[in-house]
PDB file of C-alpha atoms and ligand atoms in Angstrom:
ATOM      1  CA  MET A   1       2.929 -11.149  11.568  1.00  0.00           C
ATOM      2  CA  HIS A   2       0.318  -9.296   9.540  1.00  0.00           C
ATOM      3  CA  GLU A   3       2.798  -7.561   7.223  1.00  0.00           C
ATOM      4  CA  PHE A   4       4.508 -10.809   6.377  1.00  0.00           C
ATOM      5  CA  SER A   5       1.329 -12.546   5.237  1.00  0.00           C
ATOM      6  CA  LEU A   6       0.428  -9.436   3.284  1.00  0.00           C
ATOM      7  CA  ALA A   7       3.852  -9.438   1.600  1.00  0.00           C
ATOM      8  CA  GLN A   8       3.374 -13.120   0.821  1.00  0.00           C
ATOM      9  CA  SER A   9      -0.022 -12.624  -0.762  1.00  0.00           C
ATOM     10  CA  LEU A  10       1.350  -9.690  -2.760  1.00  0.00           C
ATOM     11  CA  VAL A  11       4.181 -11.897  -4.014  1.00  0.00           C
ATOM     12  CA  GLU A  12       1.669 -14.588  -4.960  1.00  0.00           C
ATOM     13  CA  GLN A  13      -0.554 -12.123  -6.746  1.00  0.00           C
ATOM     14  CA  VAL A  14       2.294 -10.515  -8.702  1.00  0.00           C
ATOM     15  CA  THR A  15       3.901 -13.857  -9.523  1.00  0.00           C
ATOM     16  CA  GLU A  16       0.631 -15.065 -10.988  1.00  0.00           C
ATOM     17  CA  LEU A  17       0.469 -11.908 -13.069  1.00  0.00           C
ATOM     18  CA  VAL A  18       4.003 -12.191 -14.451  1.00  0.00           C
ATOM     19  CA  VAL A  19       3.596 -15.892 -15.211  1.00  0.00           C
ATOM     20  CA  ARG A  20       0.501 -15.033 -17.203  1.00  0.00           C
ATOM     21  CA  GLU A  21       2.464 -12.296 -19.024  1.00  0.00           C
ATOM     22  CA  GLY A  22       5.271 -14.726 -19.760  1.00  0.00           C
ATOM     23  CA  ALA A  23       7.896 -12.685 -17.916  1.00  0.00           C
ATOM     24  CA  THR A  24      10.710 -14.361 -16.025  1.00  0.00           C
ATOM     25  CA  LYS A  25      11.701 -11.727 -13.531  1.00  0.00           C
ATOM     26  CA  VAL A  26      10.154  -8.792 -11.729  1.00  0.00           C
ATOM     27  CA  THR A  27      12.555  -5.862 -11.482  1.00  0.00           C
ATOM     28  CA  ARG A  28      10.478  -3.273  -9.647  1.00  0.00           C
ATOM     29  CA  ILE A  29       7.110  -2.917  -7.985  1.00  0.00           C
ATOM     30  CA  GLU A  30       5.327   0.083  -6.547  1.00  0.00           C
ATOM     31  CA  VAL A  31       2.673  -0.090  -3.880  1.00  0.00           C
ATOM     32  CA  SER A  32       0.621   2.451  -1.976  1.00  0.00           C
ATOM     33  CA  ILE A  33      -0.022   2.029   1.710  1.00  0.00           C
ATOM     34  CA  GLY A  34      -2.933   4.066   3.005  1.00  0.00           C
ATOM     35  CA  ALA A  35      -2.674   5.578   6.465  1.00  0.00           C
ATOM     36  CA  MET A  36      -5.780   3.607   7.458  1.00  0.00           C
ATOM     37  CA  SER A  37      -5.037   0.403   5.557  1.00  0.00           C
ATOM     38  CA  GLY A  38      -3.705  -1.222   8.706  1.00  0.00           C
ATOM     39  CA  VAL A  39      -0.344  -1.867   7.063  1.00  0.00           C
ATOM     40  CA  MET A  40       2.865  -0.412   8.448  1.00  0.00           C
ATOM     41  CA  LYS A  41       5.464   0.704   5.930  1.00  0.00           C
ATOM     42  CA  ASP A  42       8.619  -0.330   7.797  1.00  0.00           C
ATOM     43  CA  PRO A  43       7.595  -3.879   8.743  1.00  0.00           C
ATOM     44  CA  PHE A  44       6.244  -4.381   5.250  1.00  0.00           C
ATOM     45  CA  GLU A  45       9.522  -3.272   3.657  1.00  0.00           C
ATOM     46  CA  PHE A  46      11.336  -5.515   6.087  1.00  0.00           C
ATOM     47  CA  CYS A  47       9.178  -8.568   5.297  1.00  0.00           C
ATOM     48  CA  PHE A  48       9.008  -8.166   1.557  1.00  0.00           C
ATOM     49  CA  PRO A  49      12.498  -9.473   0.572  1.00  0.00           C
ATOM     50  CA  GLU A  50      11.919 -12.525   2.751  1.00  0.00           C
ATOM     51  CA  ALA A  51       8.535 -13.205   1.137  1.00  0.00           C
ATOM     52  CA  ALA A  52      10.044 -12.704  -2.326  1.00  0.00           C
ATOM     53  CA  ARG A  53      12.948 -15.074  -1.776  1.00  0.00           C
ATOM     54  CA  GLY A  54      13.019 -17.944  -4.249  1.00  0.00           C
ATOM     55  CA  THR A  55      10.333 -16.383  -6.451  1.00  0.00           C
ATOM     56  CA  ARG A  56      10.438 -14.371  -9.666  1.00  0.00           C
ATOM     57  CA  MET A  57      10.392 -11.306  -7.447  1.00  0.00           C
ATOM     58  CA  GLU A  58      13.554 -12.011  -5.535  1.00  0.00           C
ATOM     59  CA  GLY A  59      15.817  -8.956  -5.477  1.00  0.00           C
ATOM     60  CA  CYS A  60      13.297  -6.630  -7.086  1.00  0.00           C
ATOM     61  CA  ILE A  61      13.084  -2.997  -6.093  1.00  0.00           C
ATOM     62  CA  LEU A  62      10.160  -2.152  -3.830  1.00  0.00           C
ATOM     63  CA  ILE A  63       8.845   1.396  -3.851  1.00  0.00           C
ATOM     64  CA  VAL A  64       6.333   2.228  -1.132  1.00  0.00           C
ATOM     65  CA  HIS A  65       4.168   5.319  -1.297  1.00  0.00           C
ATOM     66  CA  GLU A  66       2.513   6.393   1.905  1.00  0.00           C
ATOM     67  CA  VAL A  67      -0.967   7.734   1.264  1.00  0.00           C
ATOM     68  CA  PRO A  68      -2.341  10.092   3.900  1.00  0.00           C
ATOM     69  CA  LEU A  69      -5.897   9.856   5.120  1.00  0.00           C
ATOM     70  CA  THR A  70      -7.978  12.366   3.192  1.00  0.00           C
ATOM     71  CA  VAL A  71     -11.519  13.416   3.973  1.00  0.00           C
ATOM     72  CA  THR A  72     -14.203  15.466   2.290  1.00  0.00           C
ATOM     73  CA  CYS A  73     -16.193  17.587   4.684  1.00  0.00           C
ATOM     74  CA  LEU A  74     -19.955  17.281   4.418  1.00  0.00           C
ATOM     75  CA  GLU A  75     -20.426  20.610   6.184  1.00  0.00           C
ATOM     76  CA  CYS A  76     -18.030  22.996   4.444  1.00  0.00           C
ATOM     77  CA  GLY A  77     -17.023  20.875   1.440  1.00  0.00           C
ATOM     78  CA  ALA A  78     -13.285  21.144   2.077  1.00  0.00           C
ATOM     79  CA  GLU A  79     -10.982  18.306   1.103  1.00  0.00           C
ATOM     80  CA  THR A  80      -8.284  17.921   3.693  1.00  0.00           C
ATOM     81  CA  SER A  81      -5.982  15.347   5.187  1.00  0.00           C
ATOM     82  CA  SER A  82      -6.753  14.039   8.646  1.00  0.00           C
ATOM     83  CA  GLU A  83      -5.161  12.294  11.574  1.00  0.00           C
ATOM     84  CA  ILE A  84      -6.258   8.654  11.638  1.00  0.00           C
ATOM     85  CA  PHE A  85      -7.196   8.634  15.321  1.00  0.00           C
ATOM     86  CA  ASP A  86      -9.107  11.890  15.184  1.00  0.00           C
ATOM     87  CA  ILE A  87     -10.971  11.997  11.912  1.00  0.00           C
ATOM     88  CA  ARG A  88     -12.288  15.456  11.245  1.00  0.00           C
ATOM     89  CA  CYS A  89     -12.311  18.258   8.684  1.00  0.00           C
ATOM     90  CA  GLY A  90      -9.006  20.129   8.614  1.00  0.00           C
ATOM     91  CA  LEU A  91     -10.777  23.396   7.931  1.00  0.00           C
ATOM     92  CA  CYS A  92     -13.909  23.655  10.100  1.00  0.00           C
ATOM     93  CA  LYS A  93     -12.865  20.819  12.471  1.00  0.00           C
ATOM     94  CA  CYS A  94     -16.247  19.088  12.341  1.00  0.00           C
ATOM     95  CA  GLN A  95     -16.484  15.298  12.286  1.00  0.00           C
ATOM     96  CA  ASN A  96     -19.145  15.080   9.601  1.00  0.00           C
ATOM     97  CA  VAL A  97     -16.761  13.887   6.924  1.00  0.00           C
ATOM     98  CA  LYS A  98     -16.470  11.212   4.268  1.00  0.00           C
ATOM     99  CA  ILE A  99     -13.189   9.350   3.912  1.00  0.00           C
ATOM    100  CA  THR A 100     -11.956   9.728   0.348  1.00  0.00           C
ATOM    101  CA  GLY A 101      -8.459   8.312   0.463  1.00  0.00           C
ATOM    102  CA  GLY A 102      -5.896   6.453   2.526  1.00  0.00           C
ATOM    103  CA  LYS A 103      -7.951   3.346   3.289  1.00  0.00           C
ATOM    104  CA  ASP A 104      -6.366   0.930   0.879  1.00  0.00           C
ATOM    105  CA  PHE A 105      -3.286  -1.068   0.205  1.00  0.00           C
ATOM    106  CA  LEU A 106      -2.730  -0.950  -3.542  1.00  0.00           C
ATOM    107  CA  LEU A 107      -0.405  -2.396  -6.103  1.00  0.00           C
ATOM    108  CA  ASN A 108       0.466   0.508  -8.401  1.00  0.00           C
ATOM    109  CA  SER A 109       2.833  -0.944 -10.943  1.00  0.00           C
ATOM    110  CA  VAL A 110       4.966  -3.926 -11.802  1.00  0.00           C
ATOM    111  CA  GLU A 111       8.028  -3.820 -14.048  1.00  0.00           C
ATOM    112  CA  VAL A 112       9.330  -7.030 -15.501  1.00  0.00           C
ATOM    113  CA  ASP A 113      12.330  -8.192 -17.449  1.00  0.00           C
TER     114      ASP A 113
HETATM  115 ZN1  LIG B   1     -15.400  21.284   7.146  1.00  0.00          ZN
END
């Protein structure tokens, strides 16, 4: 399962970070899941506690922000959000756009004890 391995690598990455900081326990993390990142929010939230079990992240609060796909139109200059399966400008409806947001899976913040 894609989301599970992602949750596992997130746990590894954050654990490494908190070990380096000398913290013993992670209390809360925030991540952003872009509409086009290929990650699904629900399976990720479902997999995370399992991936965190037995680590310094066990029992921590997970906050997931869903980031919509945003595009900048190269024709009219508008910045709009777009459907992921039909990428086009929300204003003039052309497809000559540049994706400006919603592509990434990001770790926003980590709170430790
Ligand atoms: Zn446009």
